[in-house]
């Protein structure tokens, strides 16, 4: 008797299978695409294996076959197959940490799982077969398994456990048997299956065949149902948008939709063909700098070699998806050498140029470009530090919120900003805070608003760091409105200066009293003419670390010295006028501290000692209510 051993699924797999069986997923037909995609990968991997091994029993007639018998749907391939350990590893566990994380956060109630792109993205492809099957059997023989008797039979109904035994299999590859659920009998209909294949897998580089009874020959023959010609080989003008999109879905595991694509053939000594896409959705792990692989698949003369080659695109363009097929790499180059080859360097330069062209084109469609920007803008910003050569090109692609607009849904380019600059304005002004509202409402903007000078609003974590690389645009320097510069001649519009000079004398006493109280907290106290509705504000010197930079650095866990702020007061404000008349030292000190805390709260969006601030505020309010000091 054949020995059959039972195994328990890893708990995450159980959870996933539970989801599949209860099938929240509306678009069930994609199970076929997922299985075909696995088969096609397996064939690609076998071709690659043969390139680098001395195996003489090479197959050269690769195919994926679909057939139906006794209400069982069979999908078979003559790909690389799996050993017993690989079966346990691949079909019994989920190795990808992202998938585990994802599963933690969803439940059967959570309807978001119905989004079709989720399944592919989290690499749960194979398990999708349980959406339509009561039972799944996998019969596989690895290219490494010489003994055909030792091929592996894996069986499961998707409920907690699976069984493994050995069973003779003549050829290398994998057969998958789906015991289709009663409710899903549509997937036992040949025509329905063919239309699914055409829809999703038409351009898989491998023939997908279905059985057909030839009346003349009186026997079954296999006929090809997909085009099986690599899409990139076809003439551009013959390819429909629909075909480009479906090809995108097939290479990205259904990652949203493409915003734009480019298809080019470069002839000459170093011939290559590319199809590149910009997606409208961000892969879940794109911020995982160590594990994330870019979405470029490399083929050499139609043979898939490797995906996610690190240097094939700069890291700040890692959102690009697509394929490159070259004829100028040697087929049996080792994967390690490939990573560092000079040819990959050449490809990178050329792909980078193509991608910039594609992005420039995308800017012409404002709505689409904003979708791109929201998904990948912060990744593109990394390029300012990474790719000095392309700094200008990248800066043309940057988009910012701005005081020019009334809400955060509008963005400006730097070019548009330049076009709106005031006469005499010689800087591009910006502010960096934690979020849109605190930048839009910042006291630092009051002066600029009053002069109709536009200020760019930045609040992404990367921005402070980005601005250390982005020093000017078309020769015009950037300047932060929350910093003090030596040559602070923002614009020759500042006509309050005379009043300032007059007031200085009168307020020297007030300033000295304030300095006395804040001497350990601020670097200096000064009168400002840049405020209107706010009584005070904190600024930093242009050569000092800014609040946002300190926050950014603090994430590293190290202790950095506190910022030496400049405390600026608006002598026209009623609160300042009011406190200037307070004689009582204790009460005066409370007011000054209260104003200092306010300014600090606005500047850093958080107070180390918020309780002290609240107590102080309440204390002053009560004092005013009862007209006495408490
Ligand atoms: P993914 O394809 O995203 O890795 P799957 O759950 O679909 O996730 O498959 C898990 C793994 O099982 C694959 O990575 C592959 O190693 C293996 N596998 C699945 N189907 C086949 C097949 N037909 N031939 C060989 N290996 C396969």
XYZ file of C-alpha atoms and ligand atoms in Angstrom:
657
model
C 0.000 0.000 0.000
C 1.194 3.509 -0.790
C 2.228 5.381 2.310
C 0.236 8.541 2.784
C 1.261 10.982 5.446
C -0.800 13.870 6.750
C 0.577 17.328 7.467
C -0.950 20.376 9.079
C -0.993 23.668 7.202
C 0.844 26.584 8.736
C -1.731 28.719 10.559
C -1.501 31.584 8.072
C -2.242 29.185 5.228
C -5.295 27.928 7.132
C -6.487 31.462 7.489
C -5.946 32.135 3.816
C -7.677 28.940 2.779
C -10.581 29.807 4.979
C -10.896 33.038 3.068
C -10.643 31.251 -0.248
C -13.193 28.605 0.622
C -15.663 31.179 1.827
C -14.720 32.976 -1.276
C -15.252 36.602 -0.616
C -13.554 37.087 -3.821
C -15.951 38.087 -6.540
C -13.691 37.476 -9.475
C -13.239 33.722 -9.133
C -12.110 33.086 -12.688
C -8.645 34.407 -11.923
C -7.694 31.105 -10.250
C -6.947 29.872 -13.766
C -4.666 32.781 -14.514
C -2.839 32.182 -11.231
C -2.271 28.506 -11.976
C -1.213 29.212 -15.555
C 1.161 31.844 -14.298
C 2.705 29.339 -11.861
C 3.069 26.825 -14.678
C 4.626 29.359 -16.956
C 7.102 30.348 -14.211
C 7.901 26.678 -13.701
C 8.659 26.278 -17.417
C 10.776 29.442 -17.439
C 12.704 28.101 -14.492
C 13.284 24.774 -16.187
C 14.574 26.486 -19.320
C 16.936 28.452 -17.145
C 17.967 25.334 -15.283
C 18.889 23.631 -18.547
C 20.966 26.619 -19.609
C 23.249 26.151 -16.672
C 23.170 22.372 -16.185
C 24.600 19.518 -18.160
C 21.351 17.594 -18.182
C 20.966 15.863 -21.497
C 17.287 14.922 -21.321
C 16.183 18.385 -22.245
C 12.617 18.941 -23.327
C 12.104 21.400 -26.101
C 8.399 21.154 -26.470
C 7.055 23.160 -23.560
C 3.352 23.538 -22.966
C 0.630 24.063 -20.431
C -2.378 21.802 -20.942
C -5.925 22.200 -19.756
C -8.437 19.361 -19.838
C -11.637 18.196 -18.198
C -12.467 14.670 -17.193
C -15.146 13.407 -14.789
C -15.849 16.898 -13.505
C -12.202 17.340 -12.708
C -10.278 20.214 -14.239
C -6.665 19.331 -14.928
C -3.895 21.847 -15.547
C -0.537 20.371 -16.362
C 2.845 21.691 -17.317
C 6.209 20.243 -18.194
C 8.067 22.745 -16.085
C 10.621 22.306 -13.349
C 8.331 20.442 -10.927
C 8.820 20.197 -7.180
C 10.579 17.823 -4.812
C 8.766 16.646 -1.709
C 10.444 19.285 0.445
C 9.600 21.990 -2.048
C 5.970 20.883 -2.062
C 5.835 21.145 1.728
C 7.587 24.465 1.679
C 5.635 26.002 -1.200
C 2.159 24.632 -0.703
C 2.074 24.189 3.069
C 3.527 27.442 4.264
C 3.585 31.086 3.422
C 7.118 32.301 3.547
C 6.498 35.890 2.640
C 6.351 38.024 5.747
C 4.187 40.593 4.019
C 1.461 38.042 3.437
C 1.527 37.094 7.097
C 1.204 40.741 8.062
C -1.625 41.152 5.617
C -3.466 38.174 7.017
C -3.181 39.489 10.531
C -5.083 42.542 9.500
C -7.960 41.029 7.641
C -10.908 38.963 8.621
C -13.667 37.261 6.733
C -15.866 40.250 7.511
C -13.387 42.546 5.888
C -14.780 43.080 2.455
C -11.645 44.727 1.143
C -10.335 41.275 0.380
C -12.662 41.275 -2.556
C -10.300 43.625 -4.339
C -8.909 41.512 -7.067
C -5.392 42.834 -6.951
C -4.872 41.757 -3.367
C -4.687 38.084 -4.096
C -1.902 38.303 -6.615
C 0.028 40.911 -4.701
C 0.304 38.757 -1.665
C 1.430 35.775 -3.606
C -1.452 33.546 -2.635
C -1.964 32.450 -6.206
C -2.061 28.700 -5.802
C -4.529 28.800 -2.930
C -7.031 30.612 -5.097
C -7.789 27.188 -6.605
C -9.779 26.459 -3.430
C -12.246 29.184 -4.365
C -13.664 26.886 -6.999
C -12.638 23.422 -5.769
C -13.675 21.044 -2.988
C -10.416 19.230 -3.321
C -7.092 19.881 -5.042
C -4.519 17.267 -6.019
C -1.004 18.175 -7.122
C 1.085 15.521 -8.800
C 4.604 16.697 -9.458
C 8.019 15.480 -10.419
C 11.050 17.669 -10.015
C 13.777 17.866 -12.627
C 16.059 16.903 -9.760
C 14.114 13.677 -9.072
C 15.587 10.904 -11.188
C 13.327 8.182 -9.837
C 9.917 8.527 -11.472
C 8.395 6.351 -8.707
C 9.302 9.030 -6.218
C 7.172 11.738 -7.688
C 5.017 13.523 -5.147
C 1.248 13.443 -4.733
C -0.205 16.258 -2.612
C -3.894 16.242 -1.723
C -6.026 18.588 0.317
C -9.568 19.783 0.751
C -8.161 23.030 2.101
C -9.397 22.428 5.609
C -6.473 22.347 7.978
C -4.382 19.499 6.640
C -2.910 18.022 3.509
C -1.600 14.572 2.578
C 1.546 13.584 0.803
C 2.452 10.286 -0.792
C 4.693 9.073 -3.611
C 3.249 8.150 -6.975
C 4.810 7.271 -10.284
C 4.953 10.136 -12.774
C 6.446 9.619 -16.166
C 7.534 13.114 -17.111
C 8.970 16.096 -15.290
C 6.450 18.770 -14.431
C 3.289 19.326 -12.482
C -0.310 18.191 -12.914
C -2.944 19.957 -10.875
C -6.396 18.389 -10.491
C -9.245 20.598 -9.346
C -12.394 18.885 -8.057
C -14.655 21.721 -9.080
C -17.407 22.701 -6.627
C -20.991 22.111 -7.717
C -21.705 25.830 -7.705
C -18.811 26.537 -10.011
C -19.582 24.143 -12.821
C -19.034 26.957 -15.319
C -15.340 26.139 -14.972
C -16.019 22.720 -16.459
C -17.078 24.326 -19.670
C -14.369 24.331 -22.348
C -15.524 27.519 -23.989
C -15.616 29.376 -20.717
C -12.071 28.212 -19.924
C -10.828 29.215 -23.342
C -12.248 32.692 -22.953
C -10.527 33.055 -19.566
C -7.238 31.953 -21.076
C -7.610 34.433 -23.904
C -8.509 37.192 -21.514
C -5.632 36.819 -19.093
C -2.984 34.620 -20.584
C -3.037 35.207 -24.290
C 0.524 36.467 -24.411
C 2.164 34.065 -22.063
C 5.256 33.036 -23.899
C 4.257 29.366 -23.776
C 1.504 27.527 -25.665
C -1.558 26.768 -23.603
C -3.335 23.799 -25.129
C -6.724 22.231 -24.792
C -7.940 18.808 -25.909
C -9.982 18.617 -29.023
C -11.618 15.599 -30.635
C -10.580 15.387 -34.252
C -13.460 13.736 -36.067
C -11.356 12.837 -39.085
C -8.523 11.314 -37.165
C -10.997 9.906 -34.643
C -8.793 10.860 -31.775
C -8.055 13.639 -29.338
C -5.417 16.139 -30.332
C -4.004 19.127 -28.417
C -4.561 22.504 -29.914
C -3.142 25.806 -28.856
C -5.680 28.278 -27.464
C -3.532 31.310 -26.727
C -1.399 33.341 -29.072
C 1.691 32.335 -27.117
C 3.737 34.884 -28.942
C 5.485 37.272 -26.615
C 3.528 40.508 -26.832
C 6.683 42.569 -27.124
C 7.589 40.895 -30.415
C 4.439 42.075 -32.100
C 4.253 45.249 -34.090
C 3.118 48.088 -31.825
C 0.423 49.191 -34.208
C -1.277 45.804 -34.035
C -1.529 45.732 -30.237
C -4.688 47.049 -28.609
C -4.759 48.903 -25.276
C -6.677 45.953 -23.907
C -3.796 43.642 -24.811
C -1.234 45.921 -23.203
C -3.352 46.053 -20.076
C -3.828 42.320 -19.893
C -0.128 41.811 -20.345
C 0.414 44.244 -17.482
C -1.966 42.253 -15.261
C -0.183 39.042 -16.121
C 3.281 40.324 -15.242
C 2.290 42.274 -12.142
C -0.123 39.842 -10.517
C -2.904 42.323 -11.050
C -1.376 45.370 -9.422
C -4.119 47.919 -10.044
C -4.023 49.352 -13.562
C -1.296 50.859 -15.711
C -1.371 54.656 -16.001
C 0.825 54.722 -19.074
C 3.182 52.430 -20.940
C 5.942 52.515 -23.467
C 6.960 49.848 -25.953
C 10.263 50.292 -27.741
C 12.644 48.346 -29.825
C 16.215 49.543 -29.900
C 18.203 48.090 -32.748
C 21.905 48.020 -33.327
C 24.770 46.272 -31.627
C 23.004 46.118 -28.320
C 19.528 45.241 -29.388
C 16.725 45.163 -26.883
C 12.979 45.494 -26.628
C 11.165 46.913 -23.653
C 7.630 47.308 -22.448
C 7.496 49.481 -19.352
C 4.476 50.507 -17.310
C 3.765 53.016 -14.578
C 1.169 51.523 -12.246
C -1.617 53.429 -10.508
C -1.180 51.398 -7.345
C 1.738 50.988 -5.040
C 2.967 47.493 -4.204
C 2.437 46.896 -0.477
C 6.148 46.419 0.251
C 7.646 49.211 -1.830
C 8.979 50.939 1.276
C 10.709 47.843 2.461
C 14.119 48.869 1.239
C 15.841 45.553 1.891
C 13.309 43.121 0.477
C 11.575 45.017 -2.274
C 12.330 43.901 -5.794
C 11.600 46.156 -8.751
C 9.059 44.896 -11.269
C 11.336 44.466 -14.278
C 11.657 41.016 -15.775
C 14.729 40.350 -17.850
C 14.565 38.037 -20.858
C 17.402 37.078 -23.142
C 16.116 36.134 -26.559
C 12.657 35.330 -25.146
C 14.035 33.213 -22.316
C 13.143 34.539 -18.925
C 16.310 35.020 -16.888
C 15.557 36.920 -13.759
C 13.302 39.525 -12.238
C 14.006 42.348 -9.824
C 17.652 42.757 -10.831
C 18.777 45.470 -8.465
C 20.656 47.760 -10.780
C 18.525 47.469 -13.857
C 16.671 50.622 -12.823
C 17.743 53.193 -10.229
C 16.186 52.468 -6.862
C 14.116 55.657 -6.967
C 12.351 54.309 -10.077
C 11.557 50.978 -8.451
C 7.818 51.390 -9.047
C 8.240 50.694 -12.774
C 6.863 47.375 -14.015
C 7.678 45.674 -17.273
C 9.954 43.497 -19.326
C 13.251 43.858 -21.101
C 14.253 41.353 -23.749
C 17.836 41.674 -24.921
C 20.006 39.792 -27.293
C 23.222 41.207 -25.980
C 23.568 39.179 -22.816
C 24.905 35.707 -22.794
C 22.175 33.242 -21.905
C 24.132 31.307 -19.393
C 25.544 34.220 -17.512
C 25.299 33.463 -13.820
C 22.782 35.415 -11.838
C 25.459 36.769 -9.526
C 27.580 38.092 -12.360
C 24.526 39.451 -14.078
C 23.736 41.735 -11.141
C 26.985 43.612 -11.604
C 27.540 43.382 -15.314
C 28.413 46.310 -17.421
C 25.502 45.410 -19.692
C 23.097 45.931 -16.839
C 24.680 49.361 -16.376
C 24.015 50.152 -20.030
C 20.449 48.955 -19.739
C 19.939 51.091 -16.653
C 20.961 54.272 -18.455
C 18.719 53.496 -21.335
C 15.709 52.436 -19.217
C 16.109 55.523 -17.055
C 15.872 57.765 -20.109
C 12.793 55.933 -21.329
C 11.162 56.204 -17.936
C 11.784 59.953 -17.799
C 10.203 60.316 -21.213
C 7.209 58.326 -20.039
C 6.882 60.455 -16.892
C 7.145 63.672 -18.889
C 4.383 62.433 -21.110
C 2.291 61.502 -18.099
C 2.527 65.068 -16.735
C 0.421 66.167 -19.695
C -2.540 64.323 -18.180
C -2.885 66.171 -14.881
C -5.332 63.765 -13.247
C -3.277 60.714 -14.053
C -0.078 62.417 -13.019
C -1.513 63.223 -9.609
C -2.416 59.564 -9.126
C 1.178 58.740 -9.933
C 2.461 61.494 -7.672
C 0.372 60.418 -4.689
C 1.593 56.845 -5.028
C 5.203 57.364 -5.949
C 6.148 61.024 -5.514
C 8.038 60.354 -2.313
C 9.991 57.589 -4.003
C 10.892 59.786 -6.941
C 12.181 62.414 -4.476
C 14.861 59.931 -3.381
C 16.368 60.447 -6.828
C 17.453 63.978 -5.968
C 20.012 62.490 -3.628
C 20.679 59.338 -5.600
C 21.065 60.627 -9.114
C 22.733 63.992 -9.313
C 22.948 63.768 -13.078
C 19.203 63.682 -13.428
C 18.472 66.164 -10.660
C 17.042 68.746 -13.025
C 14.846 66.214 -14.810
C 13.519 65.018 -11.476
C 12.881 68.540 -10.250
C 10.708 69.151 -13.316
C 8.582 66.218 -12.197
C 8.143 67.339 -8.583
C 4.736 68.505 -7.429
C 3.870 70.519 -4.327
C 0.907 71.769 -2.389
C 0.990 75.502 -2.274
C -0.559 78.610 -0.717
C -1.662 79.423 -4.248
C -4.437 76.860 -3.835
C -7.154 76.694 -1.216
C -6.959 72.954 -0.598
C -4.596 70.037 -0.575
C -5.978 68.434 -3.741
C -4.118 70.805 -6.012
C -0.461 70.633 -6.841
C 1.971 72.903 -8.564
C 5.128 72.218 -10.488
C 8.207 74.352 -9.915
C 7.866 75.786 -13.402
C 4.352 77.017 -12.675
C 5.606 78.491 -9.411
C 8.280 80.467 -11.264
C 5.674 81.796 -13.651
C 3.646 83.185 -10.754
C 6.519 84.856 -8.874
C 6.076 88.495 -7.875
C 8.138 91.229 -9.459
C 11.331 91.499 -7.438
C 10.915 88.068 -5.832
C 14.197 86.218 -6.059
C 13.607 83.062 -4.018
C 11.338 80.041 -4.118
C 9.742 79.992 -0.675
C 8.695 76.882 1.164
C 7.693 75.662 4.567
C 8.043 72.178 6.003
C 5.806 70.954 8.800
C 4.096 67.717 9.831
C 0.933 67.952 7.821
C -0.960 70.035 5.305
C -3.023 72.044 7.772
C -0.177 73.032 9.997
C 1.767 74.253 7.020
C -1.190 76.003 5.393
C -2.046 77.806 8.632
C 1.455 78.454 9.846
C 2.163 81.915 11.312
C 5.283 81.986 9.175
C 3.071 82.447 6.132
C 1.287 85.578 7.273
C 3.773 87.969 5.812
C 4.004 86.124 2.509
C 0.245 85.985 2.176
C 0.013 89.702 2.816
C 2.426 90.279 -0.044
C 0.801 87.753 -2.328
C 3.961 85.692 -2.402
C 3.354 82.023 -2.984
C 4.858 79.492 -0.565
C 5.245 75.784 -1.282
C 3.792 73.607 1.464
C 5.726 70.492 2.355
C 4.957 67.960 5.016
C 6.295 64.587 3.943
C 8.950 63.012 6.119
C 11.399 62.970 3.244
C 10.998 66.685 2.416
C 13.461 68.169 4.881
C 16.061 65.737 3.648
C 15.103 66.389 0.025
C 15.640 70.123 0.463
C 19.242 69.549 1.435
C 19.750 68.350 -2.164
C 17.340 70.618 -3.981
C 19.109 73.940 -3.642
C 17.792 75.818 -6.616
C 15.586 75.492 -9.648
C 16.550 77.205 -12.899
C 19.028 79.286 -10.921
C 16.482 80.482 -8.332
C 17.346 79.456 -4.774
C 14.969 77.849 -2.346
C 14.382 79.509 1.002
C 12.509 78.255 4.044
C 10.071 80.759 5.534
C 10.654 79.441 9.025
C 14.366 80.183 8.897
C 16.283 83.400 9.328
C 18.769 84.203 6.606
C 21.478 86.814 6.785
C 20.501 88.422 3.525
C 16.844 88.470 4.365
C 15.832 90.819 1.570
C 12.965 88.594 0.558
C 11.552 91.164 -1.701
C 11.786 94.910 -1.809
C 8.216 95.215 -0.688
C 8.815 95.387 3.006
C 7.549 98.820 3.965
C 6.972 98.233 7.667
C 10.676 98.649 8.356
C 10.419 102.257 9.450
C 7.794 101.462 12.003
C 10.034 98.724 13.234
C 12.953 101.058 13.786
C 10.760 103.509 15.619
C 9.356 100.846 17.897
C 12.630 99.257 18.770
C 13.554 101.782 21.396
C 10.178 101.740 23.026
C 10.162 97.987 23.283
C 13.709 97.410 24.434
C 12.490 97.124 27.986
C 9.839 94.558 27.068
C 12.334 92.531 25.081
C 14.782 92.506 27.955
C 12.113 91.347 30.358
C 11.134 88.524 28.012
C 14.768 87.559 27.477
C 15.195 87.347 31.205
C 12.454 84.760 31.440
C 13.291 82.735 28.354
C 17.071 83.010 28.566
C 17.540 79.265 28.971
C 15.009 78.385 26.340
C 15.705 80.579 23.319
C 18.673 82.019 21.575
C 17.314 85.518 21.229
C 14.131 87.586 21.361
C 13.341 89.957 18.517
C 10.576 92.083 17.136
C 9.172 90.862 13.868
C 7.135 92.633 11.242
C 6.114 89.404 9.586
C 3.192 88.492 11.821
C -0.342 89.702 11.785
C -2.807 87.473 13.629
C -0.238 85.660 15.725
C 1.521 87.250 18.715
C 4.711 85.213 18.531
C 6.585 82.720 16.395
C 9.739 80.630 16.646
C 12.309 80.599 13.844
C 15.639 78.935 13.333
C 18.824 80.333 11.904
C 19.441 79.279 8.322
C 22.540 77.352 9.359
C 20.823 75.604 12.290
C 19.032 72.318 12.232
C 15.320 72.778 11.548
C 12.500 71.319 13.626
C 11.586 68.773 10.962
C 15.184 67.674 10.471
C 15.520 67.119 14.203
C 12.358 65.018 14.151
C 13.680 63.027 11.217
C 16.994 62.374 12.925
C 15.349 61.542 16.243
C 13.706 58.537 14.562
C 17.156 56.963 14.588
C 16.871 56.888 18.381
C 19.900 59.059 19.058
C 19.734 62.155 21.220
C 20.350 65.368 19.353
C 20.839 68.772 20.996
C 17.742 70.930 21.304
C 17.184 73.636 18.714
C 18.192 77.173 19.641
C 15.125 79.044 18.484
C 14.714 82.697 17.883
C 11.603 84.028 19.687
C 9.940 86.670 17.557
C 7.196 88.920 18.854
C 4.528 90.899 17.065
C 4.356 94.200 18.888
C 1.120 95.115 17.138
C -0.688 92.174 18.625
C -3.095 92.877 21.497
C -1.667 90.094 23.634
C 1.811 91.563 23.407
C 0.448 95.007 24.160
C -1.435 93.538 27.094
C 1.550 91.777 28.631
C 3.804 94.754 28.156
C 1.698 96.490 30.791
C 1.916 93.734 33.371
C 4.107 94.808 36.225
C 3.807 91.729 38.399
C 6.861 89.617 37.698
C 5.198 86.269 38.383
C 2.198 86.926 36.208
C 4.348 88.404 33.456
C 6.517 85.309 33.510
C 3.466 83.064 33.227
C 2.287 84.966 30.172
C 5.660 84.830 28.491
C 5.946 81.118 29.091
C 2.427 80.639 27.846
C 3.279 82.455 24.603
C 6.498 80.509 24.269
C 4.665 77.197 24.642
C 2.131 78.281 22.032
C 4.859 79.067 19.569
C 6.629 75.822 20.325
C 3.426 73.870 19.872
C 2.866 75.440 16.474
C 6.462 74.912 15.441
C 6.832 71.288 16.454
C 3.224 70.083 16.619
C 3.918 68.556 19.966
C 5.069 69.612 23.416
C 7.352 67.684 25.659
C 5.445 68.951 28.670
C 1.918 69.475 27.442
C 0.515 69.171 30.983
C 2.559 72.162 32.086
C 1.170 74.128 29.163
C -2.422 73.199 29.981
C -1.948 74.040 33.678
C -0.391 77.345 32.799
C -3.209 78.192 30.380
C -5.913 77.292 32.902
C -4.127 79.227 35.559
C -4.038 82.361 33.418
C -7.677 81.969 32.386
C -8.807 81.575 35.979
C -6.683 84.546 36.952
C -8.440 86.635 34.337
C -11.887 85.350 35.252
C -11.441 86.225 38.902
C -9.195 89.183 38.242
C -6.617 87.929 40.639
C -3.506 85.907 40.451
C -3.740 82.303 41.531
P 3.713 32.519 -5.972
O 3.498 31.984 -7.323
O 3.297 33.955 -5.847
O 5.081 32.266 -5.424
P 1.904 30.415 -5.173
O 1.189 30.150 -3.883
O 1.051 30.503 -6.372
O 2.719 31.743 -4.965
O 2.974 29.306 -5.393
C 3.890 29.021 -4.376
C 5.103 28.349 -4.948
O 4.791 27.019 -5.338
C 5.659 28.982 -6.196
O 6.509 30.072 -5.895
C 6.415 27.819 -6.830
O 7.695 27.693 -6.236
C 5.593 26.630 -6.432
N 4.707 26.226 -7.535
C 3.413 26.521 -7.694
N 2.926 25.984 -8.826
C 3.952 25.326 -9.409
C 4.108 24.558 -10.630
N 3.102 24.381 -11.480
N 5.334 24.035 -10.870
C 6.358 24.213 -10.022
N 6.293 24.924 -8.880
C 5.098 25.468 -8.577
